[in-house]
Amino acid sequence: MFRKIIFITIFVLLLIGAIVGVFLFGKFTYQDEETKFRKSLKGEIVFTRRDGLYLNIYKINANGTGEKMLYHHNIDEPNLNSFLPEWSDDGLNIYFTAMKNKEWKKFEIDINGNNIQFLKQGTKFKLGLTNQDTREKDIIMDLGSISYLNEKGEKNLVLSHKNFDPDLNPGPEEVSWSPDKKYIIFELDGYITIINKEGSKMVKIVEGMEPDWKY
């Protein structure tokens, strides 16, 4: 009887060890795949982050390295918040919106955070004065879920979002393509996040919102 109890105890311990081992293996494998996916991403992202009371402009490499603040609030200046950054077509400047003399204005700044000035009249930019669920005509947002339209106009689900609530659980926002349309970038739960268009790989890049990506 005593031997039987010992045998059962050893069997249970081995079973628990096997379960824990499988769990840890799966966890480390997932983290390894996530790291590989992050390292494979190229280009730079400009984005907004709230630091205390104010929204500031940052940039970061798409692989999560090289974060740099480009523009921040200065108490002696009237631009209290800066948001909705986007790359110029040539990738040499960044446009963003800020308050100037109690009016919302478009500014531009170079990639090093210098030479801030009003945006030249007639300059084309993608974003307006408000953020959007999706910035692309062929990316569809439906109760927080992301889909895109292929060349045949067929709807392809990329990311399913559950328990949608417009206030408490809106899901992804400010959704747009990578420059080569292989990936989709968006803000989710306070983090800039990237997913491949197949929906099989997803990674958080940095805390922030309103991302715009260039290669």
CSV table of C-alpha atoms in Angstrom, one decimal:
chain,number,residue,atom,x,y,z
A,1,MET,CA,0.0,0.0,0.0
A,2,PHE,CA,2.8,2.4,1.0
A,3,ARG,CA,4.6,1.6,-2.3
A,4,LYS,CA,1.4,2.3,-4.2
A,5,ILE,CA,1.1,5.7,-2.6
A,6,ILE,CA,4.7,6.5,-3.4
A,7,PHE,CA,4.2,5.5,-7.0
A,8,ILE,CA,1.1,7.6,-7.3
A,9,THR,CA,2.9,10.6,-5.7
A,10,ILE,CA,5.8,10.3,-8.1
A,11,PHE,CA,3.5,10.0,-11.1
A,12,VAL,CA,1.5,13.1,-10.1
A,13,LEU,CA,4.7,15.1,-9.6
A,14,LEU,CA,6.0,14.0,-13.0
A,15,LEU,CA,2.7,14.9,-14.6
A,16,ILE,CA,2.8,18.3,-13.0
A,17,GLY,CA,6.4,18.8,-14.1
A,18,ALA,CA,5.5,17.8,-17.7
A,19,ILE,CA,2.6,20.3,-17.7
A,20,VAL,CA,4.7,23.1,-16.4
A,21,GLY,CA,7.5,22.3,-18.9
A,22,VAL,CA,5.0,22.4,-21.8
A,23,PHE,CA,3.7,25.8,-20.5
A,24,LEU,CA,7.2,27.3,-20.1
A,25,PHE,CA,8.3,25.9,-23.5
A,26,GLY,CA,5.3,27.5,-25.2
A,27,LYS,CA,5.8,30.8,-23.4
A,28,PHE,CA,9.5,31.0,-24.3
A,29,THR,CA,8.8,29.9,-27.9
A,30,TYR,CA,6.1,32.7,-28.2
A,31,GLN,CA,8.5,35.3,-26.8
A,32,ASP,CA,11.2,34.1,-29.2
A,33,GLU,CA,8.9,34.4,-32.2
A,34,GLU,CA,7.7,37.8,-31.0
A,35,THR,CA,11.3,39.0,-30.7
A,36,LYS,CA,12.1,37.7,-34.2
A,37,PHE,CA,9.1,39.5,-35.6
A,38,ARG,CA,10.0,42.8,-34.0
A,39,LYS,CA,13.5,42.6,-35.2
A,40,SER,CA,12.3,42.0,-38.8
A,41,LEU,CA,10.4,45.3,-38.9
A,42,LYS,CA,12.1,48.2,-40.7
A,43,GLY,CA,11.6,51.9,-41.1
A,44,GLU,CA,10.7,54.6,-38.6
A,45,ILE,CA,7.5,55.5,-36.8
A,46,VAL,CA,6.4,59.0,-35.6
A,47,PHE,CA,3.9,59.0,-32.9
A,48,THR,CA,2.3,61.0,-30.0
A,49,ARG,CA,2.7,60.3,-26.3
A,50,ARG,CA,1.1,62.0,-23.4
A,51,ASP,CA,3.7,63.0,-20.8
A,52,GLY,CA,1.9,64.4,-17.8
A,53,LEU,CA,-0.5,67.0,-19.1
A,54,TYR,CA,0.9,67.5,-22.6
A,55,LEU,CA,1.1,65.5,-25.8
A,56,ASN,CA,4.5,65.3,-27.3
A,57,ILE,CA,6.0,64.2,-30.7
A,58,TYR,CA,8.3,61.2,-30.8
A,59,LYS,CA,9.9,58.9,-33.4
A,60,ILE,CA,11.2,55.3,-33.0
A,61,ASN,CA,12.5,52.6,-35.2
A,62,ALA,CA,9.8,50.1,-36.2
A,63,ASN,CA,11.8,47.4,-34.4
A,64,GLY,CA,11.4,49.2,-31.1
A,65,THR,CA,14.9,50.8,-30.8
A,66,GLY,CA,16.1,54.4,-31.0
A,67,GLU,CA,13.2,56.2,-29.4
A,68,LYS,CA,13.7,60.0,-29.5
A,69,MET,CA,11.5,62.9,-28.5
A,70,LEU,CA,11.3,65.4,-31.4
A,71,TYR,CA,9.1,68.1,-29.9
A,72,HIS,CA,7.7,68.8,-26.5
A,73,HIS,CA,5.8,71.5,-24.7
A,74,ASN,CA,7.7,74.6,-23.5
A,75,ILE,CA,5.9,76.7,-21.0
A,76,ASP,CA,7.1,79.9,-22.8
A,77,GLU,CA,5.5,78.8,-26.0
A,78,PRO,CA,1.8,78.8,-26.9
A,79,ASN,CA,1.9,75.2,-28.3
A,80,LEU,CA,0.6,73.4,-25.3
A,81,ASN,CA,-0.2,70.1,-27.1
A,82,SER,CA,1.3,68.6,-30.2
A,83,PHE,CA,-0.4,65.6,-32.0
A,84,LEU,CA,-1.3,63.8,-35.2
A,85,PRO,CA,2.3,63.6,-36.6
A,86,GLU,CA,2.9,62.4,-40.1
A,87,TRP,CA,5.8,62.0,-42.4
A,88,SER,CA,6.3,64.3,-45.4
A,89,ASP,CA,6.3,62.5,-48.8
A,90,ASP,CA,10.1,62.7,-49.0
A,91,GLY,CA,10.5,61.5,-45.4
A,92,LEU,CA,12.7,64.5,-44.4
A,93,ASN,CA,10.2,66.3,-42.3
A,94,ILE,CA,7.3,65.6,-39.9
A,95,TYR,CA,4.0,67.5,-39.9
A,96,PHE,CA,2.0,67.8,-36.8
A,97,THR,CA,-0.9,69.8,-35.3
A,98,ALA,CA,-0.5,72.3,-32.4
A,99,MET,CA,-2.2,75.3,-30.9
A,100,LYS,CA,-0.9,78.7,-31.9
A,101,ASN,CA,-2.6,81.9,-30.7
A,102,LYS,CA,-5.7,79.9,-29.7
A,103,GLU,CA,-6.0,78.4,-33.2
A,104,TRP,CA,-5.1,74.9,-34.4
A,105,LYS,CA,-2.3,75.1,-36.9
A,106,LYS,CA,-0.1,72.7,-38.9
A,107,PHE,CA,3.6,72.8,-38.2
A,108,GLU,CA,6.6,71.0,-39.7
A,109,ILE,CA,9.8,69.9,-38.1
A,110,ASP,CA,12.9,68.1,-39.4
A,111,ILE,CA,13.7,64.5,-38.5
A,112,ASN,CA,16.1,65.7,-35.8
A,113,GLY,CA,13.5,67.8,-34.1
A,114,ASN,CA,14.9,71.1,-35.3
A,115,ASN,CA,13.7,74.0,-37.6
A,116,ILE,CA,10.0,74.1,-36.4
A,117,GLN,CA,7.9,76.4,-38.6
A,118,PHE,CA,4.4,76.8,-39.9
A,119,LEU,CA,3.5,74.3,-42.6
A,120,LYS,CA,3.9,75.9,-46.1
A,121,GLN,CA,0.6,76.9,-47.7
A,122,GLY,CA,-0.6,74.3,-50.1
A,123,THR,CA,1.3,71.5,-48.6
A,124,LYS,CA,-0.6,68.2,-48.8
A,125,PHE,CA,-1.0,66.1,-45.7
A,126,LYS,CA,-2.9,63.0,-45.0
A,127,LEU,CA,-4.4,63.7,-41.6
A,128,GLY,CA,-7.0,66.3,-40.5
A,129,LEU,CA,-7.5,67.7,-37.0
A,130,THR,CA,-9.0,64.6,-35.6
A,131,ASN,CA,-7.9,61.0,-35.3
A,132,GLN,CA,-9.8,58.2,-36.9
A,133,ASP,CA,-10.5,54.5,-36.5
A,134,THR,CA,-8.9,53.8,-39.9
A,135,ARG,CA,-6.9,56.0,-42.2
A,136,GLU,CA,-7.2,53.7,-45.2
A,137,LYS,CA,-10.0,53.2,-47.6
A,138,ASP,CA,-9.3,49.5,-47.9
A,139,ILE,CA,-9.0,48.8,-44.2
A,140,ILE,CA,-12.3,48.2,-42.6
A,141,MET,CA,-13.1,48.6,-38.9
A,142,ASP,CA,-16.1,46.7,-37.6
A,143,LEU,CA,-16.8,46.9,-33.8
A,144,GLY,CA,-13.0,47.0,-33.1
A,145,SER,CA,-12.1,44.2,-35.5
A,146,ILE,CA,-9.7,44.8,-38.4
A,147,SER,CA,-10.2,43.6,-42.0
A,148,TYR,CA,-8.9,44.7,-45.3
A,149,LEU,CA,-10.2,44.5,-48.9
A,150,ASN,CA,-8.1,42.5,-51.3
A,151,GLU,CA,-7.7,43.3,-55.1
A,152,LYS,CA,-11.0,41.4,-55.7
A,153,GLY,CA,-12.8,43.5,-53.1
A,154,GLU,CA,-13.1,40.5,-50.8
A,155,LYS,CA,-13.0,41.2,-47.0
A,156,ASN,CA,-10.1,39.5,-45.2
A,157,LEU,CA,-10.2,39.4,-41.4
A,158,VAL,CA,-6.9,40.3,-39.7
A,159,LEU,CA,-7.7,40.8,-36.1
A,160,SER,CA,-10.9,39.9,-34.2
A,161,HIS,CA,-11.9,42.1,-31.3
A,162,LYS,CA,-14.3,40.9,-28.7
A,163,ASN,CA,-16.6,42.7,-26.2
A,164,PHE,CA,-16.5,46.0,-28.1
A,165,ASP,CA,-17.5,49.1,-26.2
A,166,PRO,CA,-17.0,52.5,-27.8
A,167,ASP,CA,-15.9,54.0,-24.5
A,168,LEU,CA,-14.5,51.2,-22.4
A,169,ASN,CA,-13.2,48.7,-25.0
A,170,PRO,CA,-13.0,50.3,-28.4
A,171,GLY,CA,-10.2,48.1,-29.8
A,172,PRO,CA,-7.7,49.2,-32.3
A,173,GLU,CA,-7.7,52.9,-33.4
A,174,GLU,CA,-5.7,55.1,-35.9
A,175,VAL,CA,-5.2,52.0,-38.2
A,176,SER,CA,-3.1,52.3,-41.3
A,177,TRP,CA,-0.8,50.3,-43.6
A,178,SER,CA,2.9,49.9,-43.6
A,179,PRO,CA,4.5,51.5,-46.7
A,180,ASP,CA,4.6,48.2,-48.5
A,181,LYS,CA,1.2,47.1,-47.2
A,182,LYS,CA,2.6,43.9,-45.6
A,183,TYR,CA,1.7,45.0,-42.1
A,184,ILE,CA,-0.9,47.1,-40.3
A,185,ILE,CA,-0.1,49.5,-37.5
A,186,PHE,CA,-2.5,50.9,-34.9
A,187,GLU,CA,-2.9,52.0,-31.3
A,188,LEU,CA,-4.4,49.4,-29.0
A,189,ASP,CA,-4.7,49.8,-25.2
A,190,GLY,CA,-2.3,52.7,-25.1
A,191,TYR,CA,0.4,50.9,-27.2
A,192,ILE,CA,1.5,51.3,-30.8
A,193,THR,CA,1.1,47.8,-32.2
A,194,ILE,CA,2.0,46.1,-35.5
A,195,ILE,CA,0.4,43.0,-37.0
A,196,ASN,CA,1.1,41.2,-40.3
A,197,LYS,CA,-1.7,41.3,-42.8
A,198,GLU,CA,-2.2,37.5,-42.4
A,199,GLY,CA,-3.0,38.1,-38.7
A,200,SER,CA,-0.5,35.5,-37.5
A,201,LYS,CA,2.1,37.8,-35.9
A,202,MET,CA,1.5,40.8,-33.7
A,203,VAL,CA,3.8,42.8,-31.4
A,204,LYS,CA,3.6,45.9,-29.2
A,205,ILE,CA,6.3,48.5,-30.1
A,206,VAL,CA,6.0,51.4,-27.7
A,207,GLU,CA,3.6,53.2,-25.5
A,208,GLY,CA,1.9,55.9,-27.5
A,209,MET,CA,-0.7,56.7,-30.1
A,210,GLU,CA,-1.3,58.3,-33.6
A,211,PRO,CA,1.5,56.4,-35.4
A,212,ASP,CA,2.7,57.1,-38.9
A,213,TRP,CA,5.2,54.7,-40.6
A,214,LYS,CA,7.8,55.3,-43.3
A,215,TYR,CA,10.5,53.1,-44.8
